[in-house]
Amino acid sequence: MNDFIFQSPTRFFFGRGYTDDTGSYLVQAGFKNALLVYGSGSVIKTGTLKRVQDSLESSGVVFVELAGVRPNPEVELVRQGIEIAREQQVDCILAVGGGSVIDCAKAIAFGYYHEGDVWDFFSGKAKPERALPIAVVLTIPAAGSEASSSCVISNDELGQKKGTNGDCFRPAIAVMDPELTFTLPAYQTAAGITDMICHICERFFSGAGSSAVTDRIACALVCAIIDAGKRVMKNPNDYDARADIMWASTLAHNDIAGCGLSAQPSARAGGWESHGMEHELSALDTHITHGAGLAVIMPAWMRYVCSADPQRFVQFARGVFGLEPAGQSQQAMVACAREAIDMLQDFFSSLGMPSRLSEFGIKAEDIDKLVDMLAATKGERFGGFMTLGREDTRAIYESAL
Ligand code: NZQ
Ligand code: ZN
């Protein structure tokens, strides 16, 4: 096992009805003046926003609002949020929503202390070292942003979608009430399930060794997500299935599924190749849902790289799908790996996820642009499990068309 540094400082309030106590959780943590951030309307329709507002009022927490965060959140709204947070001298940012809203809140939280433009953190000019505290009421299990050290923001002017990392902006509080997710459209539930499985796989296939403990955590999480995913697709109001998925989304991305799998103790495990390739899809077309893009890209990436270390894929095939190779030859192990990849992609398809890029309207002539954008974001060569150059990323995108 490699050395690691792990911190997950978030205080989780997990269960039915906890939404109504959000205000008191903020007060317990010493927050009295919040910037309340939410998305494009689902929390109004479902009544979640009203419940949170009521709980803030009854606990005496003062708040101002920033509405309208879109999926694949845009930097301009972050800039507006920073201005409001400064004018109102808020002491915390409260996100009510999913990864997009939470990431907008995170960027406001660290942009608050920065004298330059907040995009500096995404272009690599600045590194987040200090942030206002963040609280979250999670409405969709997917991105894992409720406990992660990541923040991903789009810049429409530059046609870019970029992430930054920092422990200073891991949320302090996450209210996780599985009943809030009953209202999710099946497509968003499925995209979330896909995303969390990919978060585990990015770490599992880090290319930096293995750890018996973490490997078992990873495979068990994927098994539990697949099992709960099947149940929730049959019955969207299955509380236990919703709860399993919600908790799994957090554990998939708070780094517990990566301990000992990174070459550097302070770095996140994995080269995040599929995420890198998917973020360019959502940058090219901001209507592409992150998890849906991953349902196409990750299996394509896996097929391309599996022969570089088939043993690792056999471990995954065994741990998740109970498969065994028909012998120890390279050929047998690659065949076993490919069977597991097919089973994973079949699972994504069974949820209603796409399996080809053409389903998003992406054409062969878009691939040059995707490859160029990826090289500009990630560098000419990137990746942990296998280093990818332009010829590799082109081949992966082409294989997924
Ligand atoms: O905008 P509203 O109206 O709220 O609707 C949202 C949105 O359309 C809707 N929704 C959320 N909760 C709902 C609901 N609809 C009905 N009932 C509910 N309870 O679902 C849609 C998707 O929401 P979004 O927040 O975009 O989803 P997700 O959590 O998947 O976040 C995706 C974003 O997170 C980034 C992605 O790249 C993408 O920008 N990621 C962030 C990560 C992180 N910070 O750690 C890691 C991930 O790998 C990912 O890159
Ligand atoms: Zn993701």
XYZ file of C-alpha atoms and ligand atoms in Angstrom:
452
model
C 0.000 0.000 0.000
C 1.252 3.467 -0.849
C 1.405 6.197 1.801
C -1.609 8.493 1.950
C -3.067 11.529 3.638
C -6.825 11.337 4.074
C -9.214 13.847 5.551
C -12.970 13.950 5.346
C -13.966 16.775 7.691
C -17.626 16.958 6.652
C -20.288 16.454 9.329
C -23.048 14.360 7.765
C -26.693 14.559 8.847
C -28.226 11.583 7.088
C -31.883 10.585 7.206
C -35.547 11.330 6.684
C -36.667 14.856 7.453
C -33.223 16.233 8.365
C -33.779 18.964 5.761
C -36.104 20.716 8.204
C -33.284 21.064 10.752
C -30.736 22.613 8.391
C -30.898 25.964 10.211
C -30.068 24.408 13.567
C -27.081 22.535 12.088
C -25.748 25.855 10.806
C -26.265 27.517 14.180
C -24.524 24.616 16.003
C -21.547 25.194 13.715
C -21.561 28.923 14.521
C -22.964 30.219 11.205
C -25.534 33.017 11.280
C -25.418 34.737 7.901
C -25.624 32.549 4.799
C -25.570 32.916 1.045
C -28.199 30.403 -0.088
C -27.367 29.031 -3.553
C -29.685 26.878 -5.673
C -30.342 25.730 -9.226
C -32.776 26.209 -12.052
C -35.990 25.482 -10.201
C -36.282 21.858 -9.061
C -35.931 22.853 -5.399
C -38.778 25.346 -5.787
C -41.052 22.767 -7.439
C -40.315 20.057 -4.894
C -40.749 22.367 -1.893
C -37.217 21.694 -0.645
C -36.211 25.351 -0.873
C -39.182 26.458 1.226
C -38.359 23.849 3.878
C -34.753 25.060 4.052
C -35.799 28.727 4.146
C -38.279 28.008 6.937
C -35.674 26.183 8.966
C -33.169 29.023 8.540
C -35.776 31.553 9.640
C -36.865 29.570 12.663
C -33.225 29.155 13.726
C -32.499 32.852 13.288
C -30.061 32.429 10.391
C -30.085 35.475 8.110
C -29.690 34.729 4.409
C -29.495 36.191 0.907
C -30.095 34.126 -2.211
C -28.360 33.316 -5.465
C -30.661 31.370 -7.807
C -30.277 29.888 -11.270
C -27.179 27.688 -11.175
C -27.404 25.570 -14.310
C -26.086 22.018 -14.777
C -22.393 22.354 -15.778
C -22.260 25.628 -13.778
C -20.907 28.756 -15.420
C -18.271 31.098 -14.007
C -20.264 34.319 -14.492
C -22.778 33.325 -11.821
C -19.865 32.487 -9.513
C -18.588 36.060 -9.985
C -22.023 37.449 -9.064
C -22.119 35.192 -6.011
C -18.728 36.449 -4.832
C -19.941 40.065 -5.038
C -23.096 39.287 -3.071
C -21.134 37.318 -0.450
C -18.767 40.273 0.031
C -21.508 42.922 0.131
C -23.530 40.945 2.659
C -20.470 39.787 4.609
C -21.877 36.272 4.861
C -20.167 33.734 7.116
C -21.021 30.618 5.082
C -22.327 29.453 1.716
C -25.317 27.090 1.796
C -25.835 25.039 -1.371
C -29.230 23.376 -1.903
C -28.905 21.074 -4.908
C -26.475 18.739 -6.626
C -22.927 18.875 -7.870
C -23.524 21.925 -10.037
C -24.942 24.025 -7.207
C -22.349 22.773 -4.719
C -19.487 23.510 -7.109
C -20.824 27.014 -7.724
C -20.971 27.459 -3.920
C -17.426 26.140 -3.535
C -16.052 28.512 -6.161
C -17.782 31.443 -4.461
C -16.320 30.281 -1.143
C -12.691 30.336 -2.286
C -13.162 33.179 -4.799
C -14.331 35.317 -1.869
C -10.770 35.675 -0.551
C -9.073 36.167 -3.918
C -8.232 39.620 -5.252
C -8.116 38.560 -8.908
C -10.704 36.826 -11.065
C -12.032 33.497 -9.769
C -11.163 31.827 -13.103
C -7.493 32.126 -11.976
C -8.128 29.006 -9.882
C -9.231 27.040 -12.933
C -6.614 28.349 -15.355
C -3.899 27.321 -12.893
C -2.816 30.871 -11.907
C -3.981 30.445 -8.300
C -4.502 27.597 -5.868
C -7.371 27.496 -3.361
C -5.882 27.746 0.133
C -8.688 29.454 2.019
C -12.479 29.358 1.677
C -15.624 30.406 3.482
C -17.282 27.387 5.162
C -19.730 25.498 2.947
C -22.910 23.694 3.968
C -24.924 21.509 1.634
C -28.454 20.160 1.397
C -27.962 17.429 -1.191
C -30.788 16.769 -3.675
C -29.089 14.388 -6.122
C -26.532 11.686 -5.380
C -24.008 11.774 -8.194
C -20.993 14.081 -8.194
C -20.017 13.430 -4.578
C -19.242 17.125 -4.225
C -20.873 17.098 -0.764
C -17.603 15.734 0.627
C -15.085 15.985 -2.199
C -12.077 18.236 -2.629
C -13.080 19.008 -6.228
C -14.854 21.877 -7.905
C -15.669 21.909 -11.636
C -16.766 25.092 -13.431
C -17.477 25.948 -17.087
C -16.382 29.106 -18.872
C -18.633 29.618 -21.898
C -16.573 32.529 -23.213
C -13.461 30.340 -23.436
C -15.412 27.149 -24.268
C -13.745 25.384 -21.330
C -14.795 23.244 -18.372
C -12.123 22.894 -15.713
C -11.673 21.613 -12.204
C -9.589 22.596 -9.236
C -8.867 20.739 -6.012
C -8.317 21.756 -2.413
C -9.064 20.409 1.034
C -9.974 23.916 2.235
C -13.297 23.751 0.413
C -14.549 20.349 1.444
C -18.022 21.088 2.861
C -18.302 21.470 6.640
C -21.897 20.212 6.745
C -23.851 17.889 4.454
C -27.552 17.310 5.065
C -28.477 14.101 3.244
C -32.164 13.301 3.205
C -32.797 10.428 0.763
C -36.485 11.327 0.418
C -35.464 14.493 -1.429
C -34.257 12.298 -4.279
C -37.659 10.637 -4.927
C -38.455 13.452 -7.367
C -35.408 12.886 -9.566
C -36.086 12.112 -13.228
C -34.939 8.548 -14.044
C -32.280 9.927 -16.399
C -30.668 12.018 -13.625
C -30.830 9.088 -11.180
C -29.089 6.919 -13.778
C -26.476 9.555 -14.629
C -25.709 9.921 -10.926
C -25.301 6.171 -10.464
C -22.952 6.062 -13.447
C -20.897 8.993 -12.178
C -20.344 7.485 -8.718
C -19.264 4.135 -10.190
C -16.806 6.024 -12.379
C -15.398 7.881 -9.353
C -14.558 4.525 -7.812
C -13.120 3.144 -11.058
C -10.905 6.189 -11.689
C -9.242 5.445 -8.356
C -9.232 1.653 -8.681
C -7.441 1.943 -12.029
C -4.970 4.542 -10.774
C -1.997 2.590 -12.093
C -0.222 3.115 -8.771
C -0.537 -0.257 -7.116
C -3.220 -1.891 -5.036
C -4.409 -2.104 -1.446
C -6.379 -5.099 -0.177
C -8.525 -2.902 2.074
C -9.253 -0.151 -0.411
C -9.743 -2.584 -3.304
C -12.389 -4.432 -1.327
C -14.085 -1.176 -0.313
C -14.131 -0.172 -3.977
C -15.583 -3.440 -5.306
C -18.141 -3.644 -2.485
C -19.278 -0.094 -3.207
C -19.722 -0.829 -6.907
C -21.689 -4.015 -6.064
C -23.927 -2.102 -3.646
C -24.539 0.682 -6.174
C -25.455 -1.793 -8.938
C -27.809 -3.620 -6.582
C -29.497 -0.429 -5.314
C -29.557 0.991 -8.849
C -31.603 -1.974 -10.075
C -34.022 -1.592 -7.170
C -34.479 2.151 -7.591
C -35.179 1.828 -11.303
C -38.034 -0.571 -10.483
C -39.348 1.553 -7.631
C -38.196 5.200 -7.489
C -39.736 5.533 -4.013
C -37.719 2.666 -2.492
C -36.272 4.550 0.484
C -33.510 2.072 1.278
C -32.343 1.935 -2.319
C -32.303 5.755 -2.498
C -30.437 5.878 0.823
C -27.856 3.304 -0.310
C -27.215 5.253 -3.484
C -26.957 8.532 -1.624
C -24.387 7.296 0.881
C -22.463 5.472 -1.837
C -22.148 8.686 -3.845
C -20.337 10.261 -0.907
C -18.038 7.309 -0.223
C -17.256 7.043 -3.927
C -15.696 10.504 -3.933
C -14.593 11.543 -0.440
C -11.313 9.665 -1.159
C -11.914 6.681 1.129
C -12.020 4.537 -2.031
C -8.564 5.786 -3.022
C -6.449 5.474 0.149
C -3.138 3.830 -0.739
C -3.713 3.933 -4.491
C -1.896 7.182 -5.189
C 1.815 7.470 -5.957
C 2.019 10.685 -3.914
C 0.514 10.766 -0.414
C -1.154 14.148 -0.801
C -2.514 13.540 -4.303
C -5.871 12.084 -5.290
C -5.503 8.529 -6.591
C -5.740 8.097 -10.345
C -5.130 10.007 -13.533
C -8.866 10.637 -14.065
C -8.602 9.885 -17.759
C -12.328 9.244 -18.335
C -13.310 12.357 -16.416
C -10.822 14.417 -18.411
C -12.254 13.095 -21.663
C -15.859 13.548 -20.512
C -15.385 17.126 -19.326
C -14.473 18.057 -22.907
C -17.798 16.607 -24.081
C -19.725 18.800 -21.624
C -17.543 21.781 -22.595
C -18.348 21.185 -26.287
C -22.053 20.880 -25.544
C -23.126 22.125 -22.125
C -26.373 20.130 -22.402
C -24.492 16.850 -22.039
C -25.051 15.421 -18.566
C -21.729 14.489 -16.947
C -22.758 10.943 -15.900
C -24.284 10.197 -19.296
C -21.051 11.252 -20.996
C -19.128 8.958 -18.661
C -21.427 6.008 -19.513
C -20.007 6.243 -23.029
C -16.416 7.293 -22.340
C -15.411 5.074 -19.430
C -16.118 1.705 -21.097
C -14.369 2.970 -24.258
C -11.334 4.002 -22.192
C -11.356 0.686 -20.320
C -11.373 -1.358 -23.550
C -8.480 0.713 -24.891
C -6.243 0.366 -21.819
C -7.152 -3.012 -20.281
C -4.375 -4.965 -21.992
C -1.785 -2.689 -20.298
C -2.543 -4.418 -16.947
C -5.168 -7.145 -17.382
C -4.538 -8.502 -13.866
C -5.947 -5.314 -12.386
C -9.036 -5.649 -14.540
C -9.406 -9.298 -13.516
C -9.416 -8.151 -9.865
C -12.272 -5.812 -10.732
C -14.094 -8.494 -12.769
C -13.808 -10.924 -9.862
C -14.698 -8.424 -7.112
C -17.690 -6.884 -8.870
C -19.083 -9.523 -11.228
C -17.678 -12.770 -9.813
C -15.864 -13.556 -13.084
C -12.732 -15.726 -13.384
C -10.355 -15.853 -16.349
C -10.149 -19.164 -18.206
C -6.434 -19.517 -17.394
C -3.511 -17.238 -16.595
C -2.462 -16.277 -20.124
C -2.565 -12.623 -21.167
C -5.253 -13.550 -23.681
C -7.486 -15.188 -21.055
C -7.113 -12.262 -18.695
C -7.904 -9.699 -21.380
C -10.977 -11.736 -22.354
C -12.113 -11.718 -18.715
C -11.471 -7.959 -18.499
C -13.498 -7.354 -21.656
C -16.387 -9.417 -20.347
C -16.482 -7.290 -17.170
C -16.351 -4.073 -19.216
C -19.258 -5.306 -21.353
C -21.221 -6.156 -18.205
C -20.551 -2.696 -16.768
C -21.649 -0.995 -19.978
C -24.737 -3.235 -20.170
C -25.617 -2.118 -16.666
C -25.329 1.564 -17.667
C -27.510 0.842 -20.726
C -30.080 -0.960 -18.578
C -30.442 2.294 -16.627
C -31.182 4.168 -19.849
C -27.733 5.658 -20.321
C -26.335 6.152 -23.847
C -23.554 3.933 -25.145
C -22.402 5.904 -28.221
C -21.259 9.509 -28.682
C -23.535 9.786 -31.703
C -26.469 9.675 -29.275
C -25.370 13.161 -28.133
C -25.154 14.339 -31.750
C -21.343 14.171 -31.707
C -19.886 13.475 -35.145
C -16.539 12.317 -36.522
C -15.643 15.921 -37.435
C -15.966 16.978 -33.730
C -13.174 14.660 -32.636
C -10.297 16.918 -33.704
C -11.726 19.656 -31.519
C -12.213 17.318 -28.540
C -8.636 16.049 -28.841
C -7.262 19.627 -29.068
C -9.348 20.828 -26.129
C -8.244 17.868 -24.041
C -4.565 18.447 -24.836
C -4.985 22.127 -23.891
C -6.615 21.204 -20.556
C -4.587 18.153 -19.554
C -1.336 18.548 -21.476
C -0.010 16.596 -24.442
C 0.338 13.427 -22.371
C -1.692 12.557 -19.312
C -3.082 9.602 -17.379
C -2.112 7.228 -14.582
C -3.096 3.721 -15.642
C -1.675 4.318 -19.107
C -0.241 7.567 -20.420
C -2.425 8.894 -23.216
C -1.211 11.072 -26.078
C -3.316 12.616 -28.836
C -3.307 9.431 -30.890
C -4.708 7.508 -27.912
C -7.444 9.972 -26.989
C -8.433 10.217 -30.658
C -8.710 6.426 -30.857
C -10.819 6.288 -27.692
C -13.215 9.010 -28.881
C -13.442 7.352 -32.307
C -14.157 3.941 -30.805
C -17.101 5.485 -28.921
C -18.701 7.293 -31.878
O -31.129 22.806 -11.717
P -32.281 22.151 -11.056
O -33.586 22.710 -11.455
O -32.109 22.097 -9.567
O -32.376 20.617 -11.585
C -31.315 19.674 -11.423
C -30.507 19.516 -12.699
O -31.298 19.741 -13.832
C -31.919 18.305 -11.248
N -32.211 17.939 -9.869
C -31.345 17.937 -8.816
N -31.951 17.462 -7.729
C -33.237 17.164 -8.084
C -33.406 17.479 -9.441
N -34.568 17.297 -10.093
C -35.598 16.776 -9.391
N -35.500 16.431 -8.075
C -34.343 16.599 -7.408
N -34.239 16.224 -6.121
O -30.910 17.412 -11.708
C -30.136 18.044 -12.711
C -28.673 17.761 -12.502
O -28.175 18.450 -11.380
P -26.593 18.641 -11.219
O -26.348 19.375 -9.950
O -26.032 19.215 -12.465
O -26.123 17.117 -11.107
P -24.807 16.459 -10.552
O -24.879 16.325 -9.087
O -24.611 15.268 -11.373
O -23.634 17.512 -10.848
C -22.986 17.568 -12.087
C -21.871 18.565 -12.068
O -20.883 18.197 -11.087
C -19.599 18.096 -11.730
C -19.957 17.695 -13.132
O -18.897 17.868 -14.040
C -21.140 18.611 -13.407
O -20.709 19.917 -13.695
N -18.743 17.195 -10.965
C -18.318 17.622 -9.777
C -17.496 16.859 -8.982
C -17.020 17.345 -7.676
N -17.205 18.621 -7.378
O -16.439 16.594 -6.875
C -17.023 15.553 -9.399
C -17.722 14.991 -10.579
O -16.850 14.097 -11.240
C -18.232 15.988 -11.558
O -17.254 16.355 -12.517
Zn -17.786 12.539 -12.047
